[in-house]
């Protein structure tokens, strides 16, 4: 069985990751904590904020994680 760390790293090797994707695609509820643990383990995971509109049309921002 793969750990949440393994699933995140596999995903990040192919593309970026958001909190919503982590929940929907990887089954990881607290991706922020897992990213912090991976960074402490030496993985160069970076993030940037992305602006968008939510389903109600309101402006919002969310983080996009990626491997450097």
mmCIF file with all atom_site columns, N, CA and C in Angstrom:
data_model
loop_
_atom_site.group_PDB
_atom_site.id
_atom_site.type_symbol
_atom_site.label_atom_id
_atom_site.label_alt_id
_atom_site.label_comp_id
_atom_site.label_asym_id
_atom_site.label_entity_id
_atom_site.label_seq_id
_atom_site.pdbx_PDB_ins_code
_atom_site.Cartn_x
_atom_site.Cartn_y
_atom_site.Cartn_z
_atom_site.occupancy
_atom_site.B_iso_or_equiv
_atom_site.pdbx_formal_charge
_atom_site.auth_seq_id
_atom_site.auth_comp_id
_atom_site.auth_asym_id
_atom_site.auth_atom_id
_atom_site.pdbx_PDB_model_num
ATOM 1   N N  . UNK A 1 1  ? 0.839   -1.179 0.000   1.00 0.00 ? 1  UNK A N  1
ATOM 2   C CA . UNK A 1 1  ? 0.000   0.000  0.000   1.00 0.00 ? 1  UNK A CA 1
ATOM 3   C C  . UNK A 1 1  ? 0.890   1.250  0.000   1.00 0.00 ? 1  UNK A C  1
ATOM 4   N N  . UNK A 1 2  ? 0.558   2.186  -0.840  1.00 0.00 ? 2  UNK A N  1
ATOM 5   C CA . UNK A 1 2  ? 1.334   3.416  -0.928  1.00 0.00 ? 2  UNK A CA 1
ATOM 6   C C  . UNK A 1 2  ? 0.901   4.393  0.155   1.00 0.00 ? 2  UNK A C  1
ATOM 7   N N  . UNK A 1 3  ? 1.880   5.124  0.671   1.00 0.00 ? 3  UNK A N  1
ATOM 8   C CA . UNK A 1 3  ? 1.571   6.141  1.671   1.00 0.00 ? 3  UNK A CA 1
ATOM 9   C C  . UNK A 1 3  ? 1.062   7.412  0.988   1.00 0.00 ? 3  UNK A C  1
ATOM 10  N N  . UNK A 1 4  ? 0.508   8.298  1.775   1.00 0.00 ? 4  UNK A N  1
ATOM 11  C CA . UNK A 1 4  ? 0.057   9.569  1.232   1.00 0.00 ? 4  UNK A CA 1
ATOM 12  C C  . UNK A 1 4  ? 1.234   10.344 0.647   1.00 0.00 ? 4  UNK A C  1
ATOM 13  N N  . UNK A 1 5  ? 2.378   10.255 1.297   1.00 0.00 ? 5  UNK A N  1
ATOM 14  C CA . UNK A 1 5  ? 3.574   10.915 0.762   1.00 0.00 ? 5  UNK A CA 1
ATOM 15  C C  . UNK A 1 5  ? 3.908   10.386 -0.629  1.00 0.00 ? 5  UNK A C  1
ATOM 16  N N  . UNK A 1 6  ? 3.866   9.078  -0.789  1.00 0.00 ? 6  UNK A N  1
ATOM 17  C CA . UNK A 1 6  ? 4.159   8.468  -2.090  1.00 0.00 ? 6  UNK A CA 1
ATOM 18  C C  . UNK A 1 6  ? 3.180   8.942  -3.160  1.00 0.00 ? 6  UNK A C  1
ATOM 19  N N  . UNK A 1 7  ? 1.906   9.000  -2.800  1.00 0.00 ? 7  UNK A N  1
ATOM 20  C CA . UNK A 1 7  ? 0.888   9.432  -3.776  1.00 0.00 ? 7  UNK A CA 1
ATOM 21  C C  . UNK A 1 7  ? 1.104   10.885 -4.190  1.00 0.00 ? 7  UNK A C  1
ATOM 22  N N  . UNK A 1 8  ? 1.436   11.731 -3.224  1.00 0.00 ? 8  UNK A N  1
ATOM 23  C CA . UNK A 1 8  ? 1.684   13.140 -3.541  1.00 0.00 ? 8  UNK A CA 1
ATOM 24  C C  . UNK A 1 8  ? 2.898   13.282 -4.452  1.00 0.00 ? 8  UNK A C  1
ATOM 25  N N  . UNK A 1 9  ? 3.998   12.633 -4.112  1.00 0.00 ? 9  UNK A N  1
ATOM 26  C CA . UNK A 1 9  ? 5.211   12.744 -4.918  1.00 0.00 ? 9  UNK A CA 1
ATOM 27  C C  . UNK A 1 9  ? 4.997   12.209 -6.335  1.00 0.00 ? 9  UNK A C  1
ATOM 28  N N  . UNK A 1 10 ? 4.298   11.102 -6.452  1.00 0.00 ? 10 UNK A N  1
ATOM 29  C CA . UNK A 1 10 ? 4.017   10.551 -7.782  1.00 0.00 ? 10 UNK A CA 1
ATOM 30  C C  . UNK A 1 10 ? 3.217   11.554 -8.612  1.00 0.00 ? 10 UNK A C  1
ATOM 31  N N  . UNK A 1 11 ? 2.227   12.161 -7.992  1.00 0.00 ? 11 UNK A N  1
ATOM 32  C CA . UNK A 1 11 ? 1.399   13.145 -8.687  1.00 0.00 ? 11 UNK A CA 1
ATOM 33  C C  . UNK A 1 11 ? 2.238   14.365 -9.098  1.00 0.00 ? 11 UNK A C  1
ATOM 34  N N  . UNK A 1 12 ? 3.062   14.871 -8.166  1.00 0.00 ? 12 UNK A N  1
ATOM 35  C CA . UNK A 1 12 ? 3.857   16.063 -8.429  1.00 0.00 ? 12 UNK A CA 1
ATOM 36  C C  . UNK A 1 12 ? 4.935   15.833 -9.491  1.00 0.00 ? 12 UNK A C  1
ATOM 37  N N  . UNK A 1 13 ? 5.347   14.615 -9.676  1.00 0.00 ? 13 UNK A N  1
ATOM 38  C CA . UNK A 1 13 ? 6.338   14.326 -10.731 1.00 0.00 ? 13 UNK A CA 1
ATOM 39  C C  . UNK A 1 13 ? 5.730   14.492 -12.121 1.00 0.00 ? 13 UNK A C  1
ATOM 40  N N  . UNK A 1 14 ? 4.396   14.435 -12.207 1.00 0.00 ? 14 UNK A N  1
ATOM 41  C CA . UNK A 1 14 ? 3.712   14.570 -13.496 1.00 0.00 ? 14 UNK A CA 1
ATOM 42  C C  . UNK A 1 14 ? 3.090   15.939 -13.703 1.00 0.00 ? 14 UNK A C  1
ATOM 43  N N  . UNK A 1 15 ? 2.558   16.521 -12.609 1.00 0.00 ? 15 UNK A N  1
ATOM 44  C CA . UNK A 1 15 ? 1.850   17.790 -12.752 1.00 0.00 ? 15 UNK A CA 1
ATOM 45  C C  . UNK A 1 15 ? 1.706   18.469 -11.397 1.00 0.00 ? 15 UNK A C  1
ATOM 46  N N  . UNK A 1 16 ? 1.046   19.614 -11.394 1.00 0.00 ? 16 UNK A N  1
ATOM 47  C CA . UNK A 1 16 ? 0.824   20.358 -10.155 1.00 0.00 ? 16 UNK A CA 1
ATOM 48  C C  . UNK A 1 16 ? -0.298  19.709 -9.341  1.00 0.00 ? 16 UNK A C  1
ATOM 49  N N  . UNK A 1 17 ? -0.439  20.202 -8.103  1.00 0.00 ? 17 UNK A N  1
ATOM 50  C CA . UNK A 1 17 ? -1.444  19.638 -7.200  1.00 0.00 ? 17 UNK A CA 1
ATOM 51  C C  . UNK A 1 17 ? -2.098  20.756 -6.398  1.00 0.00 ? 17 UNK A C  1
ATOM 52  N N  . UNK A 1 18 ? -3.410  20.699 -6.283  1.00 0.00 ? 18 UNK A N  1
ATOM 53  C CA . UNK A 1 18 ? -4.150  21.621 -5.430  1.00 0.00 ? 18 UNK A CA 1
ATOM 54  C C  . UNK A 1 18 ? -4.766  20.830 -4.275  1.00 0.00 ? 18 UNK A C  1
ATOM 55  N N  . UNK A 1 19 ? -5.271  21.561 -3.297  1.00 0.00 ? 19 UNK A N  1
ATOM 56  C CA . UNK A 1 19 ? -5.927  20.912 -2.155  1.00 0.00 ? 19 UNK A CA 1
ATOM 57  C C  . UNK A 1 19 ? -7.146  20.105 -2.619  1.00 0.00 ? 19 UNK A C  1
ATOM 58  N N  . UNK A 1 20 ? -7.920  20.677 -3.541  1.00 0.00 ? 20 UNK A N  1
ATOM 59  C CA . UNK A 1 20 ? -9.109  19.976 -4.037  1.00 0.00 ? 20 UNK A CA 1
ATOM 60  C C  . UNK A 1 20 ? -8.715  18.696 -4.779  1.00 0.00 ? 20 UNK A C  1
ATOM 61  N N  . UNK A 1 21 ? -7.668  18.758 -5.581  1.00 0.00 ? 21 UNK A N  1
ATOM 62  C CA . UNK A 1 21 ? -7.212  17.556 -6.293  1.00 0.00 ? 21 UNK A CA 1
ATOM 63  C C  . UNK A 1 21 ? -6.722  16.501 -5.311  1.00 0.00 ? 21 UNK A C  1
ATOM 64  N N  . UNK A 1 22 ? -5.997  16.932 -4.272  1.00 0.00 ? 22 UNK A N  1
ATOM 65  C CA . UNK A 1 22 ? -5.492  15.984 -3.281  1.00 0.00 ? 22 UNK A CA 1
ATOM 66  C C  . UNK A 1 22 ? -6.646  15.219 -2.644  1.00 0.00 ? 22 UNK A C  1
ATOM 67  N N  . UNK A 1 23 ? -7.716  15.924 -2.347  1.00 0.00 ? 23 UNK A N  1
ATOM 68  C CA . UNK A 1 23 ? -8.884  15.285 -1.737  1.00 0.00 ? 23 UNK A CA 1
ATOM 69  C C  . UNK A 1 23 ? -9.593  14.376 -2.742  1.00 0.00 ? 23 UNK A C  1
ATOM 70  N N  . UNK A 1 24 ? -9.909  14.906 -3.906  1.00 0.00 ? 24 UNK A N  1
ATOM 71  C CA . UNK A 1 24 ? -10.694 14.164 -4.903  1.00 0.00 ? 24 UNK A CA 1
ATOM 72  C C  . UNK A 1 24 ? -9.933  13.017 -5.544  1.00 0.00 ? 24 UNK A C  1
ATOM 73  N N  . UNK A 1 25 ? -8.699  13.268 -5.954  1.00 0.00 ? 25 UNK A N  1
ATOM 74  C CA . UNK A 1 25 ? -7.949  12.276 -6.729  1.00 0.00 ? 25 UNK A CA 1
ATOM 75  C C  . UNK A 1 25 ? -7.082  11.350 -5.877  1.00 0.00 ? 25 UNK A C  1
ATOM 76  N N  . UNK A 1 26 ? -6.588  11.874 -4.748  1.00 0.00 ? 26 UNK A N  1
ATOM 77  C CA . UNK A 1 26 ? -5.650  11.085 -3.946  1.00 0.00 ? 26 UNK A CA 1
ATOM 78  C C  . UNK A 1 26 ? -6.213  10.653 -2.599  1.00 0.00 ? 26 UNK A C  1
ATOM 79  N N  . UNK A 1 27 ? -7.375  11.177 -2.223  1.00 0.00 ? 27 UNK A N  1
ATOM 80  C CA . UNK A 1 27 ? -7.976  10.808 -0.949  1.00 0.00 ? 27 UNK A CA 1
ATOM 81  C C  . UNK A 1 27 ? -7.234  11.355 0.255   1.00 0.00 ? 27 UNK A C  1
ATOM 82  N N  . UNK A 1 28 ? -6.589  12.509 0.086   1.00 0.00 ? 28 UNK A N  1
ATOM 83  C CA . UNK A 1 28 ? -5.801  13.117 1.161   1.00 0.00 ? 28 UNK A CA 1
ATOM 84  C C  . UNK A 1 28 ? -6.516  14.377 1.642   1.00 0.00 ? 28 UNK A C  1
ATOM 85  N N  . UNK A 1 29 ? -6.983  14.350 2.884   1.00 0.00 ? 29 UNK A N  1
ATOM 86  C CA . UNK A 1 29 ? -7.750  15.463 3.422   1.00 0.00 ? 29 UNK A CA 1
ATOM 87  C C  . UNK A 1 29 ? -6.863  16.625 3.866   1.00 0.00 ? 29 UNK A C  1
ATOM 88  N N  . UNK A 1 30 ? -5.706  16.339 4.427   1.00 0.00 ? 30 UNK A N  1
ATOM 89  C CA . UNK A 1 30 ? -4.832  17.401 4.946   1.00 0.00 ? 30 UNK A CA 1
ATOM 90  C C  . UNK A 1 30 ? -3.531  17.452 4.146   1.00 0.00 ? 30 UNK A C  1
ATOM 91  N N  . UNK A 1 31 ? -3.633  17.891 2.921   1.00 0.00 ? 31 UNK A N  1
ATOM 92  C CA . UNK A 1 31 ? -2.453  17.935 2.038   1.00 0.00 ? 31 UNK A CA 1
ATOM 93  C C  . UNK A 1 31 ? -1.423  18.928 2.553   1.00 0.00 ? 31 UNK A C  1
ATOM 94  N N  . UNK A 1 32 ? -1.852  19.986 3.233   1.00 0.00 ? 32 UNK A N  1
ATOM 95  C CA . UNK A 1 32 ? -0.918  20.980 3.761   1.00 0.00 ? 32 UNK A CA 1
ATOM 96  C C  . UNK A 1 32 ? 0.072   20.338 4.730   1.00 0.00 ? 32 UNK A C  1
ATOM 97  N N  . UNK A 1 33 ? -0.414  19.494 5.606   1.00 0.00 ? 33 UNK A N  1
ATOM 98  C CA . UNK A 1 33 ? 0.457   18.808 6.569   1.00 0.00 ? 33 UNK A CA 1
ATOM 99  C C  . UNK A 1 33 ? 1.401   17.845 5.855   1.00 0.00 ? 33 UNK A C  1
ATOM 100 N N  . UNK A 1 34 ? 0.880   17.107 4.877   1.00 0.00 ? 34 UNK A N  1
ATOM 101 C CA . UNK A 1 34 ? 1.728   16.160 4.150   1.00 0.00 ? 34 UNK A CA 1
ATOM 102 C C  . UNK A 1 34 ? 2.821   16.889 3.363   1.00 0.00 ? 34 UNK A C  1
ATOM 103 N N  . UNK A 1 35 ? 2.489   18.043 2.776   1.00 0.00 ? 35 UNK A N  1
ATOM 104 C CA . UNK A 1 35 ? 3.480   18.833 2.039   1.00 0.00 ? 35 UNK A CA 1
ATOM 105 C C  . UNK A 1 35 ? 4.564   19.323 3.004   1.00 0.00 ? 35 UNK A C  1
ATOM 106 N N  . UNK A 1 36 ? 4.163   19.782 4.175   1.00 0.00 ? 36 UNK A N  1
ATOM 107 C CA . UNK A 1 36 ? 5.128   20.237 5.182   1.00 0.00 ? 36 UNK A CA 1
ATOM 108 C C  . UNK A 1 36 ? 6.067   19.099 5.580   1.00 0.00 ? 36 UNK A C  1
ATOM 109 N N  . UNK A 1 37 ? 5.531   17.904 5.773   1.00 0.00 ? 37 UNK A N  1
ATOM 110 C CA . UNK A 1 37 ? 6.360   16.744 6.125   1.00 0.00 ? 37 UNK A CA 1
ATOM 111 C C  . UNK A 1 37 ? 7.331   16.405 5.004   1.00 0.00 ? 37 UNK A C  1
ATOM 112 N N  . UNK A 1 38 ? 6.863   16.463 3.760   1.00 0.00 ? 38 UNK A N  1
ATOM 113 C CA . UNK A 1 38 ? 7.736   16.176 2.626   1.00 0.00 ? 38 UNK A CA 1
ATOM 114 C C  . UNK A 1 38 ? 8.847   17.214 2.502   1.00 0.00 ? 38 UNK A C  1
ATOM 115 N N  . UNK A 1 39 ? 8.519   18.466 2.765   1.00 0.00 ? 39 UNK A N  1
ATOM 116 C CA . UNK A 1 39 ? 9.544   19.522 2.739   1.00 0.00 ? 39 UNK A CA 1
ATOM 117 C C  . UNK A 1 39 ? 10.575  19.276 3.824   1.00 0.00 ? 39 UNK A C  1
ATOM 118 N N  . UNK A 1 40 ? 10.126  18.901 5.023   1.00 0.00 ? 40 UNK A N  1
ATOM 119 C CA . UNK A 1 40 ? 11.060  18.608 6.120   1.00 0.00 ? 40 UNK A CA 1
ATOM 120 C C  . UNK A 1 40 ? 11.959  17.427 5.777   1.00 0.00 ? 40 UNK A C  1
ATOM 121 N N  . UNK A 1 41 ? 11.455  16.524 4.941   1.00 0.00 ? 41 UNK A N  1
ATOM 122 C CA . UNK A 1 41 ? 12.237  15.354 4.524   1.00 0.00 ? 41 UNK A CA 1
ATOM 123 C C  . UNK A 1 41 ? 13.201  15.697 3.381   1.00 0.00 ? 41 UNK A C  1
ATOM 124 N N  . UNK A 1 42 ? 13.177  16.958 2.931   1.00 0.00 ? 42 UNK A N  1
ATOM 125 C CA . UNK A 1 42 ? 14.146  17.382 1.923   1.00 0.00 ? 42 UNK A CA 1
ATOM 126 C C  . UNK A 1 42 ? 13.618  17.549 0.508   1.00 0.00 ? 42 UNK A C  1
ATOM 127 N N  . UNK A 1 43 ? 12.348  17.350 0.282   1.00 0.00 ? 43 UNK A N  1
ATOM 128 C CA . UNK A 1 43 ? 11.782  17.511 -1.060  1.00 0.00 ? 43 UNK A CA 1
ATOM 129 C C  . UNK A 1 43 ? 11.546  18.996 -1.333  1.00 0.00 ? 43 UNK A C  1
ATOM 130 N N  . UNK A 1 44 ? 11.962  19.441 -2.506  1.00 0.00 ? 44 UNK A N  1
ATOM 131 C CA . UNK A 1 44 ? 11.844  20.846 -2.888  1.00 0.00 ? 44 UNK A CA 1
ATOM 132 C C  . UNK A 1 44 ? 10.483  21.085 -3.529  1.00 0.00 ? 44 UNK A C  1
ATOM 133 N N  . UNK A 1 45 ? 9.465   21.182 -2.688  1.00 0.00 ? 45 UNK A N  1
ATOM 134 C CA . UNK A 1 45 ? 8.100   21.416 -3.152  1.00 0.00 ? 45 UNK A CA 1
ATOM 135 C C  . UNK A 1 45 ? 7.802   22.894 -2.961  1.00 0.00 ? 45 UNK A C  1
ATOM 136 N N  . UNK A 1 46 ? 7.406   23.528 -4.019  1.00 0.00 ? 46 UNK A N  1
ATOM 137 C CA . UNK A 1 46 ? 7.102   24.955 -3.976  1.00 0.00 ? 46 UNK A CA 1
ATOM 138 C C  . UNK A 1 46 ? 5.613   25.166 -4.210  1.00 0.00 ? 46 UNK A C  1
ATOM 139 N N  . UNK A 1 47 ? 5.172   26.381 -3.977  1.00 0.00 ? 47 UNK A N  1
ATOM 140 C CA . UNK A 1 47 ? 3.764   26.683 -4.203  1.00 0.00 ? 47 UNK A CA 1
ATOM 141 C C  . UNK A 1 47 ? 3.609   28.099 -4.718  1.00 0.00 ? 47 UNK A C  1
ATOM 142 N N  . UNK A 1 48 ? 2.482   28.332 -5.317  1.00 0.00 ? 48 UNK A N  1
ATOM 143 C CA . UNK A 1 48 ? 2.117   29.674 -5.769  1.00 0.00 ? 48 UNK A CA 1
ATOM 144 C C  . UNK A 1 48 ? 0.612   29.824 -5.585  1.00 0.00 ? 48 UNK A C  1
ATOM 145 N N  . UNK A 1 49 ? 0.184   31.047 -5.423  1.00 0.00 ? 49 UNK A N  1
ATOM 146 C CA . UNK A 1 49 ? -1.243  31.329 -5.298  1.00 0.00 ? 49 UNK A CA 1
ATOM 147 C C  . UNK A 1 49 ? -1.838  31.536 -6.678  1.00 0.00 ? 49 UNK A C  1
ATOM 148 N N  . UNK A 1 50 ? -3.032  31.034 -6.876  1.00 0.00 ? 50 UNK A N  1
ATOM 149 C CA . UNK A 1 50 ? -3.747  31.216 -8.131  1.00 0.00 ? 50 UNK A CA 1
ATOM 150 C C  . UNK A 1 50 ? -5.104  31.841 -7.814  1.00 0.00 ? 50 UNK A C  1
ATOM 151 N N  . UNK A 1 51 ? -5.464  32.847 -8.591  1.00 0.00 ? 51 UNK A N  1
ATOM 152 C CA . UNK A 1 51 ? -6.751  33.510 -8.413  1.00 0.00 ? 51 UNK A CA 1
ATOM 153 C C  . UNK A 1 51 ? -7.778  32.873 -9.336  1.00 0.00 ? 51 UNK A C  1
ATOM 154 N N  . UNK A 1 52 ? -8.995  32.769 -8.842  1.00 0.00 ? 52 UNK A N  1
ATOM 155 C CA . UNK A 1 52 ? -10.083 32.182 -9.631  1.00 0.00 ? 52 UNK A CA 1
ATOM 156 C C  . UNK A 1 52 ? -11.408 32.630 -9.036  1.00 0.00 ? 52 UNK A C  1
ATOM 157 N N  . UNK A 1 53 ? -12.470 32.242 -9.686  1.00 0.00 ? 53 UNK A N  1
ATOM 158 C CA . UNK A 1 53 ? -13.809 32.481 -9.162  1.00 0.00 ? 53 UNK A CA 1
ATOM 159 C C  . UNK A 1 53 ? -14.356 31.154 -8.633  1.00 0.00 ? 53 UNK A C  1
ATOM 160 N N  . UNK A 1 54 ? -15.039 31.207 -7.499  1.00 0.00 ? 54 UNK A N  1
ATOM 161 C CA . UNK A 1 54 ? -15.647 29.984 -6.982  1.00 0.00 ? 54 UNK A CA 1
ATOM 162 C C  . UNK A 1 54 ? -16.973 29.712 -7.696  1.00 0.00 ? 54 UNK A C  1
ATOM 163 N N  . UNK A 1 55 ? -17.676 28.687 -7.276  1.00 0.00 ? 55 UNK A N  1
ATOM 164 C CA . UNK A 1 55 ? -18.912 28.301 -7.969  1.00 0.00 ? 55 UNK A CA 1
ATOM 165 C C  . UNK A 1 55 ? -20.012 29.354 -7.886  1.00 0.00 ? 55 UNK A C  1
ATOM 166 N N  . UNK A 1 56 ? -19.857 30.332 -6.981  1.00 0.00 ? 56 UNK A N  1
ATOM 167 C CA . UNK A 1 56 ? -20.834 31.402 -6.844  1.00 0.00 ? 56 UNK A CA 1
ATOM 168 C C  . UNK A 1 56 ? -20.401 32.679 -7.572  1.00 0.00 ? 56 UNK A C  1
ATOM 169 N N  . UNK A 1 57 ? -19.236 32.599 -8.217  1.00 0.00 ? 57 UNK A N  1
ATOM 170 C CA . UNK A 1 57 ? -18.727 33.742 -8.953  1.00 0.00 ? 57 UNK A CA 1
ATOM 171 C C  . UNK A 1 57 ? -17.898 34.704 -8.120  1.00 0.00 ? 57 UNK A C  1
ATOM 172 N N  . UNK A 1 58 ? -17.673 34.368 -6.857  1.00 0.00 ? 58 UNK A N  1
ATOM 173 C CA . UNK A 1 58 ? -16.872 35.223 -5.982  1.00 0.00 ? 58 UNK A CA 1
ATOM 174 C C  . UNK A 1 58 ? -15.379 34.977 -6.228  1.00 0.00 ? 58 UNK A C  1
ATOM 175 N N  . UNK A 1 59 ? -14.584 36.039 -6.121  1.00 0.00 ? 59 UNK A N  1
ATOM 176 C CA . UNK A 1 59 ? -13.136 35.917 -6.280  1.00 0.00 ? 59 UNK A CA 1
ATOM 177 C C  . UNK A 1 59 ? -12.555 35.138 -5.106  1.00 0.00 ? 59 UNK A C  1
ATOM 178 N N  . UNK A 1 60 ? -11.618 34.257 -5.407  1.00 0.00 ? 60 UNK A N  1
ATOM 179 C CA . UNK A 1 60 ? -10.953 33.469 -4.379  1.00 0.00 ? 60 UNK A CA 1
ATOM 180 C C  . UNK A 1 60 ? -9.538  33.165 -4.839  1.00 0.00 ? 60 UNK A C  1
ATOM 181 N N  . UNK A 1 61 ? -8.723  32.649 -3.921  1.00 0.00 ? 61 UNK A N  1
ATOM 182 C CA . UNK A 1 61 ? -7.352  32.226 -4.249  1.00 0.00 ? 61 UNK A CA 1
ATOM 183 C C  . UNK A 1 61 ? -7.129  30.842 -3.663  1.00 0.00 ? 61 UNK A C  1
ATOM 184 N N  . UNK A 1 62 ? -6.257  30.076 -4.303  1.00 0.00 ? 62 UNK A N  1
ATOM 185 C CA . UNK A 1 62 ? -5.880  28.779 -3.770  1.00 0.00 ? 62 UNK A CA 1
ATOM 186 C C  . UNK A 1 62 ? -4.440  28.490 -4.147  1.00 0.00 ? 62 UNK A C  1
ATOM 187 N N  . UNK A 1 63 ? -3.793  27.607 -3.364  1.00 0.00 ? 63 UNK A N  1
ATOM 188 C CA . UNK A 1 63 ? -2.405  27.259 -3.617  1.00 0.00 ? 63 UNK A CA 1
ATOM 189 C C  . UNK A 1 63 ? -2.301  26.137 -4.632  1.00 0.00 ? 63 UNK A C  1
ATOM 190 N N  . UNK A 1 64 ? -1.259  26.234 -5.451  1.00 0.00 ? 64 UNK A N  1
ATOM 191 C CA . UNK A 1 64 ? -0.908  25.195 -6.410  1.00 0.00 ? 64 UNK A CA 1
ATOM 192 C C  . UNK A 1 64 ? 0.505   24.734 -6.022  1.00 0.00 ? 64 UNK A C  1
ATOM 193 N N  . UNK A 1 65 ? 0.658   23.452 -5.742  1.00 0.00 ? 65 UNK A N  1
ATOM 194 C CA . UNK A 1 65 ? 1.954   22.894 -5.350  1.00 0.00 ? 65 UNK A CA 1
ATOM 195 C C  . UNK A 1 65 ? 2.631   22.268 -6.567  1.00 0.00 ? 65 UNK A C  1
ATOM 196 N N  . UNK A 1 66 ? 3.973   22.364 -6.592  1.00 0.00 ? 66 UNK A N  1
ATOM 197 C CA . UNK A 1 66 ? 4.750   21.775 -7.689  1.00 0.00 ? 66 UNK A CA 1
ATOM 198 C C  . UNK A 1 66 ? 6.156   21.452 -7.213  1.00 0.00 ? 66 UNK A C  1
ATOM 199 N N  . UNK A 1 67 ? 6.815   20.543 -7.898  1.00 0.00 ? 67 UNK A N  1
ATOM 200 C CA . UNK A 1 67 ? 8.203   20.211 -7.606  1.00 0.00 ? 67 UNK A CA 1
ATOM 201 C C  . UNK A 1 67 ? 9.108   21.183 -8.342  1.00 0.00 ? 67 UNK A C  1
ATOM 202 N N  . UNK A 1 68 ? 10.140  21.647 -7.644  1.00 0.00 ? 68 UNK A N  1
ATOM 203 C CA . UNK A 1 68 ? 11.075  22.594 -8.271  1.00 0.00 ? 68 UNK A CA 1
ATOM 204 C C  . UNK A 1 68 ? 11.980  21.848 -9.245  1.00 0.00 ? 68 UNK A C  1
#
